[in-house]
Amino acid sequence: MSDFISNIGKYLPLFFTAFTVTISLALISLVLATVVGILVGLINTTKSKNIFMKLLRGLANIYIEIIRGTPMLVQILFFCFGVPAALRPITGFTWASVGGMFTAGIVVLTLNAGAYMAEIVRAGIESVDSGQVEAARSLGLPYGKTMTKVILPQAIRTMLPSIINQFIITIKDTSLLSAVGVAELTNNAKTISSMWSSQTLLLYAFTGLFYFVICFTLSRVARLLEKRMSYGR
Amino acid sequence: MADKVIVKDLRKSFGENEVLKSISTTVKEGEVLCIIGPSGSGKSTFLRCLNRLEEISGGQVIVDGYDITDPKVDINKVRENIGMVFQHFNLFPHKTVKQNITLAPVELKKMTKEEADVLAMQLLERVGLADKADAYPSQLSGGQKQRVAIARSLAMKPNIMLFDEPTSALDPEMVGEVLNVMKELAKDGMTMVVVTHEMGFAREVSDRVIFMDGGYIVEEGNPQELINHPKEKRTIDFLNQVL
């Protein structure tokens, strides 16, 4: 323990660099996943009989089921290694040409979290009484305004705990990107422990602490937000 | 008086189930039309076809000169002029009473926020709820909610109002306050179509009553005639049950 405490200092810069990579991965992909989730979730709640919308709903469902039905690690390997292996002979595409495995990681995290977010958004919208849509539409509000002014503000209340839960899952899932060499926290811990193997236990505990602090803070913030948003109930 | 609503051979099916089988009628400007009938007779569905909350399966519905069965018609524009009041109020729970009223007129750029606020207070005054402007719907009684819902519809300055069993979800002692607001509206010359079980209101306020059963208009006429001296057997049976 004392050896760990007196020597961890020289590794701290490495930890903080890796920490910023983890945070950037999580932040960028969660913002993108929220957008994907809202779009796909909205598509899935429309009841339009229009052929184009039906096709879109079909595609949205296939996307969600594939993501839900396969392991994250397989998805990572598929996109990081599989996709360029197939595309390179034809188009010359490599991840290195678009920002490396960091970019690939964001794509996978976004697609993965986006699918779960879509289900959260769909469930949230469906939890709002259908009379709310009818009241808004009968006043002359078009679909878009009905969603943004009436339905989503109510749906967000039921969605919030699940959304925060998904944020927490995705933040932790960034660690799986260590498998393809993204220099994030977990990868960093592996590298350091290979140089300092006598402290492997404490190194991984210390690494875990970074994730814990973010996730714990987030779930506390969620509690606060839930309280703040309970007006009118 | 001009024709406000013209319904010709209106049909509506839910899958195999045909709930409206050729309905034709006309509502004149300033007329108060009550629709009565047993549950499942199609009266609510009929009302919901008048602002196309239900997709219309066949026939023609012309409201305010707009053929709303025409897919090219801007249904949102037509709906701005048709107020609707629901059995379960459907107030927006995340908005205050005043915000419920001002949301649509402001979002649809009918008036500025300030104008809408002034109008909201006038309307709340009119339904006797000015002191509840900043309350949330969850803090109101059923009768108060329904009066706010009426005020919300009126904020769009509609020239037709549809009421879908507006007092059916209310405790008996609150029915009167809502009916009074509706009577005032009728007196002011609003064109109203009211689906109701309140025979007293139908008899006293309406200009015409339609009795529906099984997706058809079975009988229609002036309220005294129809409610006191119905001719059709089905109407007689129904009125014996409810009166």
Short mmCIF file of C-alpha atoms in Angstrom, two decimals:
data_model
loop_
_atom_site.label_atom_id
_atom_site.label_comp_id
_atom_site.label_asym_id
_atom_site.label_seq_id
_atom_site.Cartn_x
_atom_site.Cartn_y
_atom_site.Cartn_z
CA MET A 1 0.00 0.00 0.00
CA SER A 2 2.66 2.53 1.00
CA ASP A 3 4.65 1.60 -2.10
CA PHE A 4 1.54 2.26 -4.18
CA ILE A 5 0.83 5.62 -2.54
CA SER A 6 4.39 6.89 -2.81
CA ASN A 7 4.79 5.86 -6.46
CA ILE A 8 1.32 6.36 -8.01
CA GLY A 9 2.15 10.06 -8.46
CA LYS A 10 4.39 9.49 -11.44
CA TYR A 11 1.63 7.58 -13.25
CA LEU A 12 -1.07 10.18 -12.54
CA PRO A 13 -0.46 12.18 -15.75
CA LEU A 14 -1.02 8.96 -17.73
CA PHE A 15 -4.22 8.29 -15.81
CA PHE A 16 -5.54 11.78 -16.42
CA THR A 17 -4.76 11.65 -20.14
CA ALA A 18 -6.57 8.32 -20.35
CA PHE A 19 -9.41 9.72 -18.26
CA THR A 20 -9.96 12.55 -20.77
CA VAL A 21 -10.09 9.95 -23.55
CA THR A 22 -12.75 7.96 -21.64
CA ILE A 23 -14.76 11.09 -20.91
CA SER A 24 -14.56 12.29 -24.52
CA LEU A 25 -15.64 8.88 -25.81
CA ALA A 26 -18.59 8.83 -23.41
CA LEU A 27 -19.66 12.44 -23.94
CA ILE A 28 -19.50 12.48 -27.73
CA SER A 29 -21.17 9.11 -28.17
CA LEU A 30 -23.90 9.84 -25.61
CA VAL A 31 -24.81 13.13 -27.29
CA LEU A 32 -24.95 11.37 -30.67
CA ALA A 33 -26.79 8.37 -29.18
CA THR A 34 -29.42 10.68 -27.69
CA VAL A 35 -30.07 12.16 -31.13
CA VAL A 36 -30.20 8.69 -32.71
CA GLY A 37 -32.41 7.44 -29.88
CA ILE A 38 -34.94 10.26 -30.19
CA LEU A 39 -35.13 9.92 -33.99
CA VAL A 40 -35.46 6.12 -34.02
CA GLY A 41 -37.78 6.19 -31.00
CA LEU A 42 -40.05 8.73 -32.73
CA ILE A 43 -40.06 6.68 -35.92
CA ASN A 44 -41.16 3.66 -33.92
CA THR A 45 -44.08 5.48 -32.30
CA THR A 46 -45.60 6.82 -35.52
CA LYS A 47 -48.64 4.92 -36.67
CA SER A 48 -48.53 6.23 -40.22
CA LYS A 49 -49.61 3.71 -42.85
CA ASN A 50 -47.42 5.45 -45.44
CA ILE A 51 -45.20 2.86 -47.22
CA PHE A 52 -42.04 4.88 -46.60
CA MET A 53 -42.77 5.16 -42.87
CA LYS A 54 -43.54 1.44 -42.66
CA LEU A 55 -40.19 0.67 -44.29
CA LEU A 56 -38.43 3.05 -41.91
CA ARG A 57 -40.11 1.38 -38.91
CA GLY A 58 -39.03 -2.03 -40.19
CA LEU A 59 -35.42 -0.88 -40.51
CA ALA A 60 -35.52 0.73 -37.07
CA ASN A 61 -36.71 -2.52 -35.54
CA ILE A 62 -34.05 -4.60 -37.28
CA TYR A 63 -31.39 -2.17 -36.02
CA ILE A 64 -32.63 -2.34 -32.43
CA GLU A 65 -32.96 -6.12 -32.39
CA ILE A 66 -29.48 -6.68 -33.86
CA ILE A 67 -27.86 -4.38 -31.30
CA ARG A 68 -29.81 -5.89 -28.41
CA GLY A 69 -29.22 -9.44 -29.55
CA THR A 70 -25.43 -9.32 -29.91
CA PRO A 71 -22.64 -8.71 -27.37
CA MET A 72 -21.02 -5.30 -27.26
CA LEU A 73 -17.57 -6.83 -27.64
CA VAL A 74 -18.60 -8.58 -30.85
CA GLN A 75 -20.03 -5.29 -32.14
CA ILE A 76 -16.73 -3.56 -31.35
CA LEU A 77 -14.67 -6.20 -33.17
CA PHE A 78 -17.12 -6.19 -36.09
CA PHE A 79 -16.90 -2.42 -36.63
CA CYS A 80 -13.26 -1.87 -35.69
CA PHE A 81 -11.76 -4.82 -37.58
CA GLY A 82 -14.53 -6.40 -39.68
CA VAL A 83 -15.81 -3.34 -41.49
CA PRO A 84 -12.41 -2.01 -42.66
CA ALA A 85 -11.33 -5.53 -43.62
CA ALA A 86 -14.31 -5.74 -45.96
CA LEU A 87 -14.13 -2.14 -47.24
CA ARG A 88 -10.41 -1.66 -47.70
CA PRO A 89 -10.07 -3.80 -50.86
CA ILE A 90 -12.94 -1.90 -52.51
CA THR A 91 -12.74 1.70 -51.25
CA GLY A 92 -9.41 1.86 -49.46
CA PHE A 93 -11.23 2.71 -46.21
CA THR A 94 -9.32 2.41 -42.94
CA TRP A 95 -10.20 3.81 -39.53
CA ALA A 96 -6.74 5.40 -39.45
CA SER A 97 -7.82 7.74 -42.25
CA VAL A 98 -10.76 9.09 -40.20
CA GLY A 99 -9.25 9.48 -36.75
CA GLY A 100 -8.31 5.94 -35.83
CA MET A 101 -9.89 3.58 -33.33
CA PHE A 102 -11.15 6.53 -31.29
CA THR A 103 -13.57 7.36 -34.10
CA ALA A 104 -14.46 3.70 -34.58
CA GLY A 105 -15.17 3.49 -30.87
CA ILE A 106 -17.52 6.46 -31.02
CA VAL A 107 -19.39 4.88 -33.92
CA VAL A 108 -19.91 1.61 -32.03
CA LEU A 109 -20.82 3.27 -28.73
CA THR A 110 -23.28 5.57 -30.52
CA LEU A 111 -24.94 2.74 -32.43
CA ASN A 112 -25.13 0.59 -29.31
CA ALA A 113 -26.44 3.22 -26.89
CA GLY A 114 -28.67 4.70 -29.63
CA ALA A 115 -30.60 1.45 -29.95
CA TYR A 116 -31.26 1.25 -26.22
CA MET A 117 -32.12 4.94 -26.08
CA ALA A 118 -34.61 4.43 -28.91
CA GLU A 119 -36.44 1.87 -26.81
CA ILE A 120 -36.38 4.19 -23.80
CA VAL A 121 -37.79 7.04 -25.91
CA ARG A 122 -40.47 4.79 -27.43
CA ALA A 123 -41.56 3.49 -24.02
CA GLY A 124 -41.54 7.03 -22.61
CA ILE A 125 -43.72 8.40 -25.40
CA GLU A 126 -46.12 5.47 -25.15
CA SER A 127 -46.43 6.03 -21.40
CA VAL A 128 -48.06 9.42 -22.08
CA ASP A 129 -51.85 9.15 -22.27
CA SER A 130 -53.10 9.21 -25.88
CA GLY A 131 -55.60 11.90 -24.85
CA GLN A 132 -52.65 14.30 -24.67
CA VAL A 133 -51.92 13.91 -28.38
CA GLU A 134 -55.62 14.27 -29.18
CA ALA A 135 -55.97 17.43 -27.11
CA ALA A 136 -52.89 19.00 -28.71
CA ARG A 137 -53.84 18.01 -32.26
CA SER A 138 -57.43 19.17 -31.81
CA LEU A 139 -56.11 22.64 -30.94
CA GLY A 140 -54.43 22.68 -34.34
CA LEU A 141 -50.89 21.94 -33.17
CA PRO A 142 -48.99 20.00 -35.86
CA TYR A 143 -47.22 16.70 -35.05
CA GLY A 144 -43.81 18.29 -34.42
CA LYS A 145 -45.05 20.87 -31.92
CA THR A 146 -47.29 18.28 -30.27
CA MET A 147 -44.19 16.19 -29.64
CA THR A 148 -41.82 18.94 -28.53
CA LYS A 149 -44.27 20.99 -26.43
CA VAL A 150 -46.67 18.40 -25.03
CA ILE A 151 -45.54 14.78 -25.30
CA LEU A 152 -41.73 14.81 -24.88
CA PRO A 153 -41.73 17.11 -21.81
CA GLN A 154 -44.04 14.60 -20.11
CA ALA A 155 -42.26 11.54 -21.47
CA ILE A 156 -38.87 12.82 -20.26
CA ARG A 157 -40.04 12.41 -16.67
CA THR A 158 -40.61 8.69 -17.06
CA MET A 159 -37.58 8.35 -19.32
CA LEU A 160 -35.06 10.12 -17.11
CA PRO A 161 -34.12 7.25 -14.76
CA SER A 162 -33.67 4.89 -17.73
CA ILE A 163 -31.70 7.48 -19.70
CA ILE A 164 -29.28 8.06 -16.81
CA ASN A 165 -29.01 4.30 -16.40
CA GLN A 166 -28.05 4.02 -20.07
CA PHE A 167 -25.51 6.84 -19.67
CA ILE A 168 -23.92 4.91 -16.81
CA ILE A 169 -23.84 1.67 -18.82
CA THR A 170 -22.26 3.42 -21.81
CA ILE A 171 -19.63 5.15 -19.68
CA LYS A 172 -18.58 1.75 -18.34
CA ASP A 173 -18.80 0.16 -21.79
CA THR A 174 -16.07 2.50 -23.05
CA SER A 175 -13.68 0.19 -21.18
CA LEU A 176 -14.40 -2.56 -23.74
CA LEU A 177 -12.62 -0.42 -26.32
CA SER A 178 -9.36 -1.38 -24.60
CA ALA A 179 -9.72 -4.58 -26.62
CA VAL A 180 -9.02 -2.66 -29.86
CA GLY A 181 -6.28 -0.47 -28.44
CA VAL A 182 -8.08 2.80 -27.70
CA ALA A 183 -5.94 4.55 -25.09
CA GLU A 184 -8.71 4.97 -22.54
CA LEU A 185 -8.63 4.29 -18.77
CA THR A 186 -8.77 0.50 -18.78
CA ASN A 187 -6.20 0.17 -21.54
CA ASN A 188 -4.00 2.57 -19.59
CA ALA A 189 -4.34 0.40 -16.47
CA LYS A 190 -3.32 -2.68 -18.43
CA THR A 191 -0.24 -0.92 -19.77
CA ILE A 192 0.85 0.41 -16.37
CA SER A 193 0.24 -2.88 -14.60
CA SER A 194 2.47 -4.65 -17.10
CA MET A 195 5.26 -2.30 -16.03
CA TRP A 196 4.40 -2.33 -12.31
CA SER A 197 3.02 -5.81 -11.76
CA SER A 198 3.53 -5.83 -7.98
CA GLN A 199 0.64 -3.34 -7.66
CA THR A 200 -1.81 -4.89 -10.13
CA LEU A 201 -4.61 -5.20 -7.55
CA LEU A 202 -4.46 -1.58 -6.42
CA LEU A 203 -3.94 -0.30 -9.97
CA TYR A 204 -7.20 -1.84 -11.14
CA ALA A 205 -8.99 -0.70 -7.99
CA PHE A 206 -7.68 2.81 -8.61
CA THR A 207 -8.89 2.60 -12.23
CA GLY A 208 -12.31 1.44 -11.08
CA LEU A 209 -12.48 4.44 -8.79
CA PHE A 210 -12.46 6.80 -11.80
CA TYR A 211 -15.52 5.11 -13.31
CA PHE A 212 -17.20 4.91 -9.93
CA VAL A 213 -16.84 8.62 -9.25
CA ILE A 214 -18.40 9.59 -12.61
CA CYS A 215 -21.23 7.08 -12.40
CA PHE A 216 -22.04 7.77 -8.77
CA THR A 217 -22.11 11.53 -9.37
CA LEU A 218 -24.37 10.98 -12.36
CA SER A 219 -26.89 8.92 -10.44
CA ARG A 220 -26.99 11.56 -7.69
CA VAL A 221 -27.56 14.30 -10.27
CA ALA A 222 -30.37 12.17 -11.71
CA ARG A 223 -32.08 12.00 -8.32
CA LEU A 224 -31.92 15.79 -8.06
CA LEU A 225 -33.27 16.26 -11.56
CA GLU A 226 -36.17 13.90 -10.89
CA LYS A 227 -37.14 15.98 -7.88
CA ARG A 228 -36.84 19.22 -9.84
CA MET A 229 -39.05 17.88 -12.62
CA SER A 230 -41.87 16.60 -10.46
CA TYR A 231 -43.84 19.87 -10.60
CA GLY A 232 -47.50 19.60 -11.51
CA ARG A 233 -47.80 16.03 -10.26
CA MET B 1 -78.06 30.76 -41.37
CA ALA B 2 -75.05 29.26 -43.11
CA ASP B 3 -74.25 25.57 -42.89
CA LYS B 4 -71.27 25.11 -40.55
CA VAL B 5 -70.94 21.36 -40.83
CA ILE B 6 -72.20 19.22 -43.70
CA VAL B 7 -71.93 15.46 -43.32
CA LYS B 8 -72.78 13.28 -46.32
CA ASP B 9 -72.90 9.49 -46.17
CA LEU B 10 -70.13 9.36 -43.53
CA ARG B 11 -68.75 5.87 -42.92
CA LYS B 12 -66.14 4.72 -40.44
CA SER B 13 -64.73 1.26 -39.88
CA PHE B 14 -62.19 -0.04 -37.40
CA GLY B 15 -60.86 -3.01 -39.36
CA GLU B 16 -63.85 -5.27 -40.04
CA ASN B 17 -66.00 -3.44 -37.54
CA GLU B 18 -68.19 -0.79 -39.18
CA VAL B 19 -69.15 1.69 -36.46
CA LEU B 20 -70.65 4.44 -38.62
CA LYS B 21 -72.93 3.32 -41.46
CA SER B 22 -73.91 6.23 -43.64
CA ILE B 23 -74.46 9.26 -41.44
CA SER B 24 -75.79 12.42 -43.06
CA THR B 25 -76.70 15.63 -41.33
CA THR B 26 -76.09 19.37 -41.35
CA VAL B 27 -75.27 21.74 -38.51
CA LYS B 28 -76.22 25.36 -38.99
CA GLU B 29 -74.33 28.36 -37.68
CA GLY B 30 -75.24 29.00 -34.04
CA GLU B 31 -77.05 25.70 -33.73
CA VAL B 32 -76.63 23.50 -30.66
CA LEU B 33 -76.88 19.87 -31.66
CA CYS B 34 -76.96 17.13 -29.03
CA ILE B 35 -76.19 13.54 -29.88
CA ILE B 36 -77.59 10.89 -27.57
CA GLY B 37 -77.56 7.14 -27.72
CA PRO B 38 -76.36 3.99 -25.96
CA SER B 39 -72.62 3.36 -25.57
CA GLY B 40 -71.12 1.78 -28.66
CA SER B 41 -73.66 3.49 -30.88
CA GLY B 42 -70.92 5.43 -32.66
CA LYS B 43 -71.76 8.89 -31.33
CA SER B 44 -68.27 9.67 -30.03
CA THR B 45 -66.71 8.30 -33.21
CA PHE B 46 -69.03 10.53 -35.23
CA LEU B 47 -67.92 13.57 -33.23
CA ARG B 48 -64.24 12.65 -33.64
CA CYS B 49 -64.70 12.42 -37.40
CA LEU B 50 -65.75 16.09 -37.47
CA ASN B 51 -62.16 17.24 -36.77
CA ARG B 52 -60.61 14.10 -38.24
CA LEU B 53 -59.25 12.78 -34.96
CA GLU B 54 -60.52 9.57 -36.56
CA GLU B 55 -59.52 8.80 -40.14
CA ILE B 56 -62.71 8.91 -42.20
CA SER B 57 -63.42 5.70 -44.15
CA GLY B 58 -65.97 7.03 -46.60
CA GLY B 59 -68.35 9.85 -47.44
CA GLN B 60 -67.78 13.55 -47.08
CA VAL B 61 -67.44 15.95 -44.15
CA ILE B 62 -67.36 19.67 -44.86
CA VAL B 63 -66.53 21.94 -41.93
CA ASP B 64 -66.45 25.70 -42.31
CA GLY B 65 -66.32 25.26 -46.06
CA TYR B 66 -63.29 22.92 -45.93
CA ASP B 67 -63.77 19.38 -47.20
CA ILE B 68 -61.78 17.62 -44.47
CA THR B 69 -62.02 14.29 -46.28
CA ASP B 70 -59.80 15.79 -48.98
CA PRO B 71 -56.25 14.59 -48.16
CA LYS B 72 -54.86 17.87 -49.50
CA VAL B 73 -56.68 20.01 -46.95
CA ASP B 74 -54.47 21.51 -44.19
CA ILE B 75 -56.22 19.77 -41.31
CA ASN B 76 -54.26 21.73 -38.68
CA LYS B 77 -55.64 25.00 -40.07
CA VAL B 78 -59.20 23.63 -39.97
CA ARG B 79 -58.73 22.32 -36.43
CA GLU B 80 -57.73 25.80 -35.21
CA ASN B 81 -61.36 26.77 -35.74
CA ILE B 82 -62.87 23.66 -34.13
CA GLY B 83 -62.61 23.50 -30.37
CA MET B 84 -62.88 20.10 -28.73
CA VAL B 85 -63.61 19.18 -25.13
CA PHE B 86 -62.99 15.63 -23.95
CA GLN B 87 -64.57 13.38 -21.37
CA HIS B 88 -61.26 13.08 -19.51
CA PHE B 89 -60.30 16.77 -19.90
CA ASN B 90 -56.81 15.97 -21.26
CA LEU B 91 -55.24 19.06 -19.74
CA PHE B 92 -51.47 19.20 -20.08
CA PRO B 93 -50.28 18.18 -16.60
CA HIS B 94 -46.82 19.76 -16.92
CA LYS B 95 -48.26 23.21 -17.62
CA THR B 96 -50.08 25.59 -15.34
CA VAL B 97 -53.71 26.44 -16.02
CA LYS B 98 -52.70 29.65 -17.77
CA GLN B 99 -49.98 27.92 -19.81
CA ASN B 100 -52.50 25.28 -20.87
CA ILE B 101 -54.61 28.05 -22.33
CA THR B 102 -51.85 30.10 -23.96
CA LEU B 103 -49.79 27.23 -25.44
CA ALA B 104 -51.66 26.76 -28.73
CA PRO B 105 -52.40 30.40 -29.61
CA VAL B 106 -48.78 31.40 -28.97
CA GLU B 107 -47.20 28.38 -30.68
CA LEU B 108 -49.45 28.80 -33.70
CA LYS B 109 -48.59 32.52 -33.80
CA LYS B 110 -52.19 33.62 -33.46
CA MET B 111 -51.13 36.15 -30.83
CA THR B 112 -48.15 37.29 -28.77
CA LYS B 113 -47.43 35.87 -25.34
CA GLU B 114 -48.76 39.07 -23.74
CA GLU B 115 -52.01 39.06 -25.72
CA ALA B 116 -52.50 35.38 -24.91
CA ASP B 117 -51.97 36.03 -21.21
CA VAL B 118 -54.62 38.75 -21.24
CA LEU B 119 -57.03 36.51 -23.15
CA ALA B 120 -56.33 33.60 -20.78
CA MET B 121 -57.28 35.71 -17.78
CA GLN B 122 -60.46 36.90 -19.51
CA LEU B 123 -61.42 33.32 -20.31
CA LEU B 124 -60.64 32.14 -16.79
CA GLU B 125 -62.78 34.97 -15.49
CA ARG B 126 -65.57 33.79 -17.74
CA VAL B 127 -65.41 30.19 -16.43
CA GLY B 128 -64.98 31.43 -12.85
CA LEU B 129 -61.42 30.24 -12.29
CA ALA B 130 -59.29 33.39 -12.44
CA ASP B 131 -57.79 32.53 -9.05
CA LYS B 132 -56.46 29.21 -10.43
CA ALA B 133 -54.33 30.70 -13.22
CA ASP B 134 -51.04 29.53 -11.71
CA ALA B 135 -52.27 26.19 -10.37
CA TYR B 136 -51.36 22.90 -12.02
CA PRO B 137 -54.18 20.66 -13.30
CA SER B 138 -53.46 18.09 -10.59
CA GLN B 139 -54.55 20.68 -8.01
CA LEU B 140 -58.02 21.12 -9.54
CA SER B 141 -61.28 19.23 -9.11
CA GLY B 142 -62.84 17.49 -12.11
CA GLY B 143 -65.34 20.26 -12.72
CA GLN B 144 -62.59 22.88 -12.57
CA LYS B 145 -60.43 20.86 -14.98
CA GLN B 146 -63.24 20.66 -17.48
CA ARG B 147 -63.89 24.40 -17.25
CA VAL B 148 -60.18 25.04 -17.90
CA ALA B 149 -60.37 22.64 -20.86
CA ILE B 150 -63.25 24.68 -22.27
CA ALA B 151 -61.27 27.91 -21.74
CA ARG B 152 -58.27 26.30 -23.48
CA SER B 153 -60.38 25.50 -26.54
CA LEU B 154 -61.91 28.97 -26.59
CA ALA B 155 -58.46 30.60 -26.61
CA MET B 156 -58.11 29.56 -30.25
CA LYS B 157 -61.30 31.57 -30.95
CA PRO B 158 -63.01 28.64 -32.64
CA ASN B 159 -66.35 29.03 -34.31
CA ILE B 160 -67.45 25.45 -33.68
CA MET B 161 -67.14 23.56 -30.41
CA LEU B 162 -67.29 19.78 -30.08
CA PHE B 163 -68.05 18.24 -26.70
CA ASP B 164 -67.40 14.54 -26.15
CA GLU B 165 -69.37 13.53 -23.04
CA PRO B 166 -67.97 16.52 -21.14
CA THR B 167 -69.68 15.66 -17.84
CA SER B 168 -69.48 11.85 -17.86
CA ALA B 169 -66.30 11.67 -15.79
CA LEU B 170 -67.47 14.20 -13.20
CA ASP B 171 -68.82 13.74 -9.71
CA PRO B 172 -72.55 14.60 -9.78
CA GLU B 173 -72.15 17.83 -7.81
CA MET B 174 -69.74 19.18 -10.45
CA VAL B 175 -71.87 18.51 -13.50
CA GLY B 176 -73.85 21.73 -13.03
CA GLU B 177 -70.86 24.10 -13.12
CA VAL B 178 -69.70 22.67 -16.45
CA LEU B 179 -73.17 22.66 -17.99
CA ASN B 180 -73.60 26.29 -16.94
CA VAL B 181 -70.48 27.30 -18.83
CA MET B 182 -71.78 25.41 -21.87
CA LYS B 183 -75.16 27.12 -21.59
CA GLU B 184 -73.44 30.51 -21.59
CA LEU B 185 -71.57 29.52 -24.72
CA ALA B 186 -74.76 28.45 -26.42
CA LYS B 187 -76.41 31.71 -25.45
CA ASP B 188 -73.50 33.61 -27.03
CA GLY B 189 -74.29 31.93 -30.32
CA MET B 190 -71.51 29.31 -30.49
CA THR B 191 -72.13 26.45 -32.90
CA MET B 192 -71.96 23.34 -30.72
CA VAL B 193 -72.11 19.60 -31.24
CA VAL B 194 -72.47 17.83 -27.91
CA VAL B 195 -72.35 14.09 -27.25
CA THR B 196 -74.06 13.76 -23.90
CA HIS B 197 -76.08 11.67 -21.48
CA GLU B 198 -77.49 14.80 -19.86
CA MET B 199 -81.10 14.70 -21.09
CA GLY B 200 -81.95 17.82 -19.11
CA PHE B 201 -79.24 19.79 -20.91
CA ALA B 202 -80.27 18.37 -24.29
CA ARG B 203 -83.90 19.31 -23.70
CA GLU B 204 -83.20 22.75 -22.32
CA VAL B 205 -80.29 24.04 -24.40
CA SER B 206 -80.15 22.23 -27.71
CA ASP B 207 -81.91 23.20 -30.91
CA ARG B 208 -81.93 19.67 -32.23
CA VAL B 209 -81.27 16.18 -30.90
CA ILE B 210 -79.98 13.17 -32.80
CA PHE B 211 -80.51 9.68 -31.42
CA MET B 212 -77.89 7.23 -32.68
CA ASP B 213 -77.79 3.46 -32.39
CA GLY B 214 -75.77 0.80 -34.16
CA GLY B 215 -73.93 3.32 -36.34
CA TYR B 216 -77.09 4.93 -37.74
CA ILE B 217 -79.08 8.05 -36.97
CA VAL B 218 -82.28 6.42 -35.78
CA GLU B 219 -84.25 9.57 -35.09
CA GLU B 220 -83.69 13.29 -35.01
CA GLY B 221 -85.77 16.32 -34.26
CA ASN B 222 -86.40 19.14 -31.87
CA PRO B 223 -85.51 18.20 -28.29
CA GLN B 224 -89.00 18.49 -26.76
CA GLU B 225 -90.45 16.27 -29.47
CA LEU B 226 -87.72 13.66 -29.49
CA ILE B 227 -87.20 13.33 -25.76
CA ASN B 228 -90.84 13.62 -24.70
CA HIS B 229 -92.51 11.92 -27.65
CA PRO B 230 -90.03 9.63 -29.40
CA LYS B 231 -91.43 7.70 -32.36
CA GLU B 232 -88.93 4.91 -32.97
CA LYS B 233 -89.01 1.86 -30.72
CA ARG B 234 -85.26 1.95 -30.10
CA THR B 235 -85.45 5.59 -29.04
CA ILE B 236 -88.33 4.84 -26.70
CA ASP B 237 -86.43 1.92 -25.14
CA PHE B 238 -83.29 4.00 -24.66
CA LEU B 239 -85.10 6.97 -23.14
CA ASN B 240 -87.02 4.66 -20.80
CA GLN B 241 -83.66 3.37 -19.57
CA VAL B 242 -82.05 6.76 -18.95
CA LEU B 243 -84.91 9.01 -17.86
#
